[in-house]
Each structure stands twice: as C-alpha cells, then as structure tokens.
Amino acid sequence: MSSITNNIPKSLAQTPLATESARSGLRVTLSNALIITRREVRDSLRDWRIMVPIFILTLVFPQLANTMTRIFTSFFEDNEGEDLLPALLPLMPMVVGFFPISVSLVIALETFVGEKERMSLEPLLSTPLTNTELYLGKSFAAMLPPLLASYSGMAIYMTGLILGKQQWHPEPMLILQIVAVTTIQALVMVTGAVVVSSQTTSTRAANLLASFIIIPMSMLVILEGVIMVQPHKRYLLWYIVIGMMVAVVLLVRMGARIFNREELLGRSLDQLNLRWAVRMVWEQFRGPVDGGFKLGRWYRQSVFPTIRDLRSASVVLLICITAAFIGGCAAAYKWQIPLDQFEANDETLLNNLQSWFELGQNNPGLILLAALQNIRVLLAATIFAIFTFGVMNLILVSVPFGMLGFILGQVVISSISPLPFIVAVIPHSIAEVPAIVLAGAAALRLGSIITRPPDDMTVGEAWLRALGDTLKIGIGIVLPLLLIAAVLEVLVTPKVVEFVLRL
Amino acid sequence: MRPATVIQSRVKRVGRQKAIGRMIETYELTKDFKGFRAVDQITFSVEPGKVFAILGPNGAGKTTTVRMLTSILKPTAGWAKVAGYDVVKQPSAVRASVGVLTEQHGLYERMRGIEYLDFFARIYHLSPENRRQRPLKLMEHFGLGDALDKRLGEYSKGMKQKLALVRAMLHDPAVLLLDEPTSAMDPQSARLVREAIKELQREERTITITTHNLTEAQSLADQIAVIRRGRIIAHGTFKELSQRFVGAPLMELHLTQQLNGAVSELGGMVEVVEQGDRWLRYRTPEPSVINPQVIRRLTGAGLEIVTLSEVSRTLEDVYLQIVQEDEGQEKNVKHNE
C-alpha cells in the first residue's frame, strides 16, 4: 500500500505540498477570492432554482418588455404623444436590468447562512483563506451571474428597441447611466445582503431581514424612474450613483469588519432578546456609577466620560457645520438677495421685537415651543442617522448652519450692519450649538457604529450601547441645554437685539 | 503574507533543521461566550507523532477547544500554539498546518468528488501535479476510487465521512484535528481509518481526536484528556489514568483445587479483592515483580495454578470512574455551598 503522506517527517512546521511562492498583496487576495467565486458560481449554475428565473428574466422578460413598449409606443403615437417617447423609453431598460439583479439578493442572502445551515461553512473556515478573501469571494459569486444576466437582459431589450419599429437611438451617456445605476444597485444589494447573511443563523431570518434592503432599493428605483422621465434632470442620477457608491464603501467596510469566523459560527441577529436589549441599553445609560444612583454621580461618572467618547464624532460634525456655514456665506455672494429694497427698518424691527418679547412674557408655552422645534429636528436627524450610517444626520444638522451663513452673507453684502443679526443668534447659541453638536455626534455614532463595532462586541451589542449613550447624552445634556437655549431665545435674545438696535 | 509563504520563510529562518518540540501546546486556554464559560483554563501539549484523544460528555467543550486550535474561535484568555504558530497572531499559518475533520462533514452536495477535492487543493495551493495525483491517491486508499465522478449528494454517510477525512489530509498537514473520525462508518471502513491514523502517526503527524468511541481512543491514543464542563479533569496515558482512577492492576488466579486457606499464604504480599472456591482476584501495583512471587508461594504450598492473568480494564471503565468522581466532587462542592 502506498503511503498516504509524502513521507516527510512533520516535526518541522512546513507544508511541502504548498507551492505558494513569495507573492503577496492584492493579487493573492483576489486569486484566493476567485477560487471561492468559481466554486460558488458553478454551484449557482447547477441550481435550477436560480437558473430558471435568471433565464426567464434574461431572455423572456426583455422580449415581453419589447412587446409592451411597442404597444405603448403605438398608443402614444395614436394619441399624438410622440414627444413623450424619448422621456419614457429609457425607463424600461432600467426595469429590465433591475429584475435580474434582484436575484443577486437571493444568492447573497444564502451565501453564508445557507452554508451555515448545510454545515459546510466550518470546513471552509478551517482553511488558510483570510476573512477578506472569503468575504470578497462570496460577494463576487453573488453578484456575477445576476449582473451578467442583467446586462444581457438590457442588451437584448435595447437591441430590440434600436432595431425594432421604434428605431430608438439612445445617447451613449444615457446607456452608461443606466448601466452604472444598475451595477451600483447590484453592489448595494449584494454588499448589504452579505452583511445580513453573515450575521444570521437561518435563511428564513436572512430573508426576513432582507426587507431592510429591498424596501429602500425599490423606493430608490421609483425615484430613479421619476428622474429618468425628466431628461433635463437626468444628471441627478449621477448623484444617486455617487450616494450609492458611498453606501457600498460603508457596507463593504462594515462587512469586512464584522465578517469574522467567530461571528459566522457563533453570534446571530435573528434571536431577538428584548429583555437583554433593554438591559444593555439601561446599563449603558446608567453607566458605571458606584453605589446607588445619584444625579451628581451619574453626571460625573457616566455622562461626562461619554462626552469624551464622542470627541471624534463631534469633530466630524463641527467640520461639517463649519463647512456648511462657509458654504452658505459663499452661496450668498453667488445668489444675492437685494435686502436693501425691503421696507423693514430698525423701527419696525423694534416694534416686532417688542411684541415678540411681550408674547414670550405672557406666554411661557412659547419657550416650550422653541425647545420642541429643536428637539423635533434633532430627533428626526437621529432617526435618519440610523438608516443612513449617520450620513443624513450630518446633512440635516449642517443645513441650518448653511442657511445662517447664507443670511449673514446677504446681510454683509447688502451693507447692513450684521450686529443685530449676530446678537440675535449668539445668546441662545451658547447653549444651542453645544446641544446640537453633542446630539449630532451621538446620532452619528449611533448610525455609523454598525460599520465598525468595537472588537469585543457584536454589532447588536455595539448598537444598543450606542443607543444607550445617545439617550444618556440626549436626556442628560441636550435636553437641558435646549431648554436653556429656548429660555434665552424667547426672553433674552429680543432684549439684547432691542438694546443693540437702540444703540 | 500568505500562510505558505509564512511557513516557508519561517522554515528558512530556522534552517529547516530545528524541530518544533511540541506540535500542539496550550496554556490555560479559556473561552467565554455570553455569560457562559465553554472552556476553562485547559493546559496540555502534544509531541510530534503522537495521538491525543479528547474525551468528554456532550457540551464539555471539545469542539470549542478544536475550534480554538484551528483559529476559528479566539481564546478569551490563555494561549495556544499549533505547529509552532500562535492561534491568535498567526491564524492563517495555523490553518495551513492543520487538517480538520469537523463533526458535520459539510460537503457541497452538488459537486463531484474530484471537483470538491480540487477546490480544497487550490485553496491549499497544491502544485498542479499534486492537485491531480493526491486526491486520486487518497481516494483510492480509502476505497473511494470509483466515486470520484459521482456527485456528493449520491455518497453514502460513510463515504461522505471518508471524503471529509481525505479533505483534511489533502495538503498533508503536520497536525490533524479529527472530530469523531469513524462515527458514521461501517466496521471495515472504520478499521481502514484507524490504520490510516496509525500510519500518519508513524510518519510523525500529530493527531488530536475527539470521540465518544472509547475503544478506538484506547487503541489509538498515546495521551488522553477527559474534559467536563470546560475543564480537563484527567490527563495522562491510559495506563496512568487507569492506575489513578481504578487502582492497581487486578490479577485473576485460577487453581485446580480449592483454596482452603491459601489466601493466608499471600498475606501482606497482595491485596485480595475477591475470592471463590478455586479462584481469587488481587491487586498489585507491580505485577512483573509480585506475580512470580505469588506463583512461587502457592506452588510451594502445594497448590497447582491453572491460569494467572490480568483482568482487562477498558477505557470505558476508567472514563466512567473519572466522570463519576468529578460529579461526586461537584455535588460535594454544591452541598458545602
């Protein structure tokens, strides 16, 4: 019987059968990832449940779409609507391209969790492949067949359109836009689905969580459709492409960060333990306070240390706010409003301020109203932050500062003294700006922490702890500051402005 | 750097001569999951060419230990080295040096046997020649030569188990971690696998087996560790363990005639445990020294001996005794608390 080993003693740590030369870096990573991709693609090609829909969507659906387009074209021509056709015709290639890539979601969702269910994941995880190689290999495999099907479907459909009765000759840029939008959509769906798949323990759970990808993507396709039918606004599609590219980068970063062998074999998102979640948030909200709960101690030992933790996020937010303010000022120079033509003068301003002040004096509810307005905006920004990795929060918080910059710019350009404007902003800003920065920073961390959770925490745990911190900062710092700001805004600011105007 | 490159550069660094003393080494290796300690400060080492068996009830921490040794799970505390590589700092090098047979075979059912092995051969960067020849050689060895072109979905349970073992051996690793290697096999296949393990052992491969098949563990293992609730509760060779937990070797003596007080002849020399009309059992820590004296004494007293043999003790007896003692200790601790 021949030896089953290579007859080399293994007291030396070596693998004589391995031929890997001294290559390193991206080439090796890609080459290893492609080993996984080839196997997975081959597996997909052998699965009729994947191939039949792809086949139909690639070859049959474009033909049906062509027929439908022909009917619509005739309808428009019969009703003297030919002019609308150039706007409407590009819609269908987008739809024809979108359906096949939706299959990528199914493959991607199945990619890790399916293997986990079939118990074939552990042998793969026991190989020397790195986490990045596994992640990339699986992502490529989920994307390639549907994307190729999507391109084929669009090509078949557009060939029919170009050579058919419509004789449609789209601009190359339009085709490029459609292909770019379709490709980036596939990337978003696959990178998102791979993240979901790597964090769940059953295909069922992964499919349920997929709605978090399908719903926003469907809404985006509708938005793209609305833009597409307005040829002069099609440039907006490039912004969507850029936005989705950012999302892809964040999702890849998130996937690569949270993709590790331990997560794949152990942890899961699909077991929702509400009690544990509440406890986690409460623990973080309370913080490491010694002994019984006392307000002073809570601030010292829990709230203030959390402010320190928010330093990086606060810096990011401050940069955005400053940029928005400067941008607003710059915009004022570009789009000037002739303020000097308005009839308002110091006297009317004084009268208005007087009545506002009296209103505030007689109606303390106005203070609450002013505070509620800020709370509402910050709350909305926090909610948007959760769904946009913190990006929308940055925009929403920065926009008012951009507007302030714009107004100040207009005032300066119109040679009106900026002093009343400045004193109208400064008193309550002393309390309001720190509140906005801290609230925005906490929301930014809440939205972005899932892309890079700390090493010793799961995604869920990190997010719940960030939520605890957000609530802590919100209740402990932001809310009192906003109330102070509202009091200043209603009761003090008008007085200060009045004083300055009287000067 | 790629694992093989790491290994090659390392081998070059040590001049390809310096042998690694211990192929597997752990020190206070610990793994915690949320509020639960799966592995609790286990320390052991395995030398090259040795077979190490990890035994223990379900949920004892065997699989978690193996997963830490393959760098799939990161230890919470302690450290482990496999083939000289740290499981935390050099995970790829560790995984390149080990072959793993997992508890579930986890095969891709739509692939053919040859495709499956080629896939893993590529992952391990086998040379094109080895990629062609090694799967054939191993499949032939395990009697799967005819099944190379069959889809894995058509394989029987035993065939799947053998294929998974071939996969683990494909890159000729220095260390093999085998979880229940013969669990789904018929006796003939199981014997084939046991012989393969012995052959690997002869070729200085280091093997760790986790199993519930105690006969198999007894026949293969040089060292045995019993794990319970994440802790090693007993560790040593079979001989050492049996001596420690079920006492000195038990001898059984049969005579042609009745004993008639012959036991007194042995007074003080051995500890007589049981006796009948014409037979007796005694314990002695050193049978090679004591038995000839016993024979001399009894024949000198005019007794004729039919047989004198050691009562065989299986690993099962030893294992059950170990677990029973640990359970007893646990109950005592709880009671005292």
Coordinates of C-alpha atoms in Angstrom, one line a residue, chain B residues 29-242:
Chain B
L29 CA -6.8 28.2 27.3
T30 CA -10.2 29.7 28.1
K31 CA -13.2 30.6 26.0
D32 CA -16.2 32.5 27.3
F33 CA -19.4 33.0 25.4
K34 CA -22.1 35.4 26.7
G35 CA -22.3 34.6 30.4
F36 CA -21.0 31.0 29.8
R37 CA -17.5 29.5 30.1
A38 CA -17.2 26.8 27.5
V39 CA -13.5 26.1 28.0
D40 CA -11.9 26.7 31.4
Q41 CA -8.1 27.1 31.6
I42 CA -7.0 24.0 29.8
T43 CA -3.3 23.2 29.5
F44 CA -1.9 20.4 27.5
S45 CA 0.7 19.6 24.9
V46 CA 1.2 17.0 22.2
E47 CA 4.5 16.0 20.8
P48 CA 5.2 15.2 17.1
G49 CA 3.9 11.8 16.0
K50 CA 1.6 11.4 19.0
V51 CA -2.1 10.8 19.1
F52 CA -4.0 12.8 21.7
A53 CA -7.6 11.9 22.5
I54 CA -10.0 14.4 24.0
L55 CA -12.9 12.7 25.7
G56 CA -15.9 14.1 27.4
P57 CA -19.7 14.2 27.6
N58 CA -21.6 16.3 25.1
G59 CA -21.2 20.0 25.6
A60 CA -18.0 19.5 27.6
G61 CA -16.0 21.9 25.4
K62 CA -14.3 19.5 23.0
T63 CA -15.5 21.2 19.8
T64 CA -14.8 24.7 21.2
T65 CA -11.2 23.5 22.0
V66 CA -10.7 22.2 18.5
R67 CA -12.1 25.4 17.0
M68 CA -9.7 27.5 19.0
L69 CA -6.8 25.2 17.8
T70 CA -7.9 25.9 14.2
S71 CA -8.0 29.7 14.9
I72 CA -11.7 29.8 14.2
L73 CA -12.6 30.9 17.7
K74 CA -10.4 33.4 19.5
P75 CA -9.5 32.4 23.1
T76 CA -10.8 34.7 25.8
A77 CA -7.7 34.0 27.9
G78 CA -4.6 31.8 27.8
W79 CA -2.8 30.9 24.6
A80 CA -2.3 28.0 22.2
K81 CA 0.3 27.2 19.6
V82 CA -0.2 24.7 16.8
A83 CA 2.8 23.6 14.7
G84 CA 4.7 26.4 16.4
Y85 CA 2.3 29.1 15.4
D86 CA 0.2 31.2 17.7
V87 CA -3.5 30.6 17.1
V88 CA -4.3 34.3 17.6
K89 CA -1.3 36.0 16.0
Q90 CA -0.8 33.6 13.1
P91 CA -4.2 32.2 12.2
S92 CA -3.5 31.6 8.5
A93 CA -0.3 29.8 9.2
V94 CA -2.0 27.7 11.8
R95 CA -4.8 26.8 9.4
A96 CA -2.3 25.9 6.7
S97 CA -0.6 23.5 9.1
V98 CA -3.7 21.7 10.2
G99 CA -6.2 19.4 8.6
V100 CA -9.6 19.4 10.2
L101 CA -12.3 16.8 10.2
T102 CA -15.4 18.6 11.5
E103 CA -18.2 17.0 13.4
Q104 CA -20.5 17.5 10.5
H105 CA -18.9 16.6 7.1
G106 CA -20.3 19.7 5.5
L107 CA -19.9 18.8 1.8
Y108 CA -21.2 20.6 -1.2
E109 CA -23.8 18.1 -2.4
R110 CA -23.9 19.4 -6.0
M111 CA -20.2 18.9 -6.6
R112 CA -18.4 15.8 -7.8
G113 CA -15.9 14.2 -5.5
I114 CA -13.0 15.2 -7.7
E115 CA -14.2 18.8 -8.1
Y116 CA -14.6 19.0 -4.3
L117 CA -11.1 17.9 -3.6
D118 CA -9.7 20.1 -6.4
F119 CA -11.4 23.1 -4.8
F120 CA -9.7 22.5 -1.5
A121 CA -6.4 21.6 -3.2
R122 CA -6.5 25.0 -4.8
I123 CA -7.2 26.7 -1.5
Y124 CA -4.2 25.0 0.0
H125 CA -2.1 26.0 -3.1
L126 CA -1.1 22.5 -4.0
S127 CA 1.1 22.2 -7.1
P128 CA -0.8 21.2 -10.3
E129 CA 0.8 17.8 -10.1
N130 CA -0.2 17.2 -6.5
R131 CA -3.6 18.6 -7.3
R132 CA -4.1 15.9 -9.8
Q133 CA -2.4 13.0 -8.0
R134 CA -3.1 13.4 -4.3
P135 CA -6.9 13.3 -4.5
L136 CA -6.6 10.1 -6.6
K137 CA -4.1 8.5 -4.2
L138 CA -6.1 9.3 -1.1
M139 CA -9.5 8.3 -2.6
E140 CA -8.0 5.0 -3.8
H141 CA -6.6 4.4 -0.4
F142 CA -9.9 4.9 1.3
G143 CA -11.8 2.8 -1.3
L144 CA -13.4 5.8 -3.0
G145 CA -11.6 5.4 -6.3
D146 CA -14.9 4.7 -8.2
A147 CA -16.8 7.6 -6.6
L148 CA -14.6 10.4 -7.9
D149 CA -17.0 11.4 -10.6
K150 CA -20.1 10.9 -8.5
R151 CA -22.0 13.9 -7.1
L152 CA -21.5 14.2 -3.3
G153 CA -25.3 14.1 -2.9
E154 CA -25.1 10.5 -4.0
Y155 CA -22.5 9.4 -1.5
S156 CA -23.5 7.3 1.5
K157 CA -22.9 8.7 5.0
G158 CA -19.7 6.6 5.4
M159 CA -18.4 7.7 2.0
K160 CA -19.0 11.3 3.0
Q161 CA -17.1 10.8 6.2
K162 CA -14.2 9.3 4.3
L163 CA -14.2 12.1 1.8
A164 CA -14.2 14.6 4.6
L165 CA -11.2 12.8 6.0
V166 CA -9.5 12.9 2.6
R167 CA -10.1 16.6 2.5
A168 CA -8.5 17.0 5.9
M169 CA -5.4 15.0 4.7
L170 CA -5.2 16.6 1.3
H171 CA -2.4 19.1 2.0
D172 CA -0.5 16.6 4.1
P173 CA -0.7 18.7 7.2
A174 CA 1.6 18.5 10.2
V175 CA -1.4 18.3 12.6
L176 CA -4.7 16.6 12.1
L177 CA -7.7 17.5 14.3
L178 CA -10.3 14.8 13.9
D179 CA -13.7 15.1 15.4
E180 CA -15.4 11.6 15.6
P181 CA -13.4 10.3 12.7
T182 CA -15.2 6.9 12.4
S183 CA -18.6 7.8 13.7
A184 CA -20.6 7.1 10.5
M185 CA -18.5 4.2 9.2
D186 CA -19.1 0.5 8.8
P187 CA -16.6 -1.6 10.8
Q188 CA -14.4 -2.3 7.7
S189 CA -14.1 1.4 6.9
A190 CA -13.6 2.3 10.5
R191 CA -10.7 -0.1 10.6
L192 CA -9.3 1.5 7.4
V193 CA -9.4 4.9 9.0
R194 CA -7.8 3.6 12.2
E195 CA -5.0 2.1 10.2
A196 CA -4.6 5.4 8.3
I197 CA -4.3 7.2 11.6
K198 CA -1.6 4.8 12.8
E199 CA 0.2 5.3 9.5
L200 CA 0.0 9.0 9.9
Q201 CA 1.4 8.6 13.4
R202 CA 4.3 6.6 12.1
E203 CA 5.0 9.4 9.6
E204 CA 5.2 11.8 12.6
R205 CA 1.9 13.6 12.0
T206 CA 0.4 14.8 15.2
I207 CA -3.2 13.9 15.7
T208 CA -5.9 15.0 18.0
I209 CA -9.1 13.0 18.2
T210 CA -12.3 13.9 19.9
T211 CA -14.5 10.9 20.2
H212 CA -17.1 9.0 22.2
N213 CA -15.7 5.8 20.8
L214 CA -13.6 4.8 23.8
T215 CA -12.3 1.6 22.4
E216 CA -11.0 3.5 19.4
A217 CA -9.4 6.1 21.7
Q218 CA -7.8 3.4 23.8
S219 CA -6.3 1.7 20.8
L220 CA -5.0 4.8 19.1
A221 CA -4.2 7.4 21.7
D222 CA -0.8 8.0 23.3
Q223 CA -2.3 10.6 25.6
I224 CA -5.9 11.1 26.8
A225 CA -7.6 14.1 28.3
V226 CA -11.1 13.9 29.8
I227 CA -12.9 17.2 29.7
R228 CA -16.0 18.0 31.7
R229 CA -17.7 21.4 31.9
G230 CA -14.8 23.0 30.0
R231 CA -12.1 21.7 32.4
I232 CA -9.6 18.9 32.0
I233 CA -10.5 16.6 34.8
A234 CA -8.0 13.9 34.0
H235 CA -5.0 13.7 31.7
G236 CA -2.3 11.1 31.0
T237 CA -1.7 7.8 29.2
F238 CA -4.3 5.1 29.5
K239 CA -2.1 3.2 31.9
E240 CA -1.6 6.2 34.1
L241 CA -5.3 7.0 34.1
S242 CA -6.4 3.5 34.9

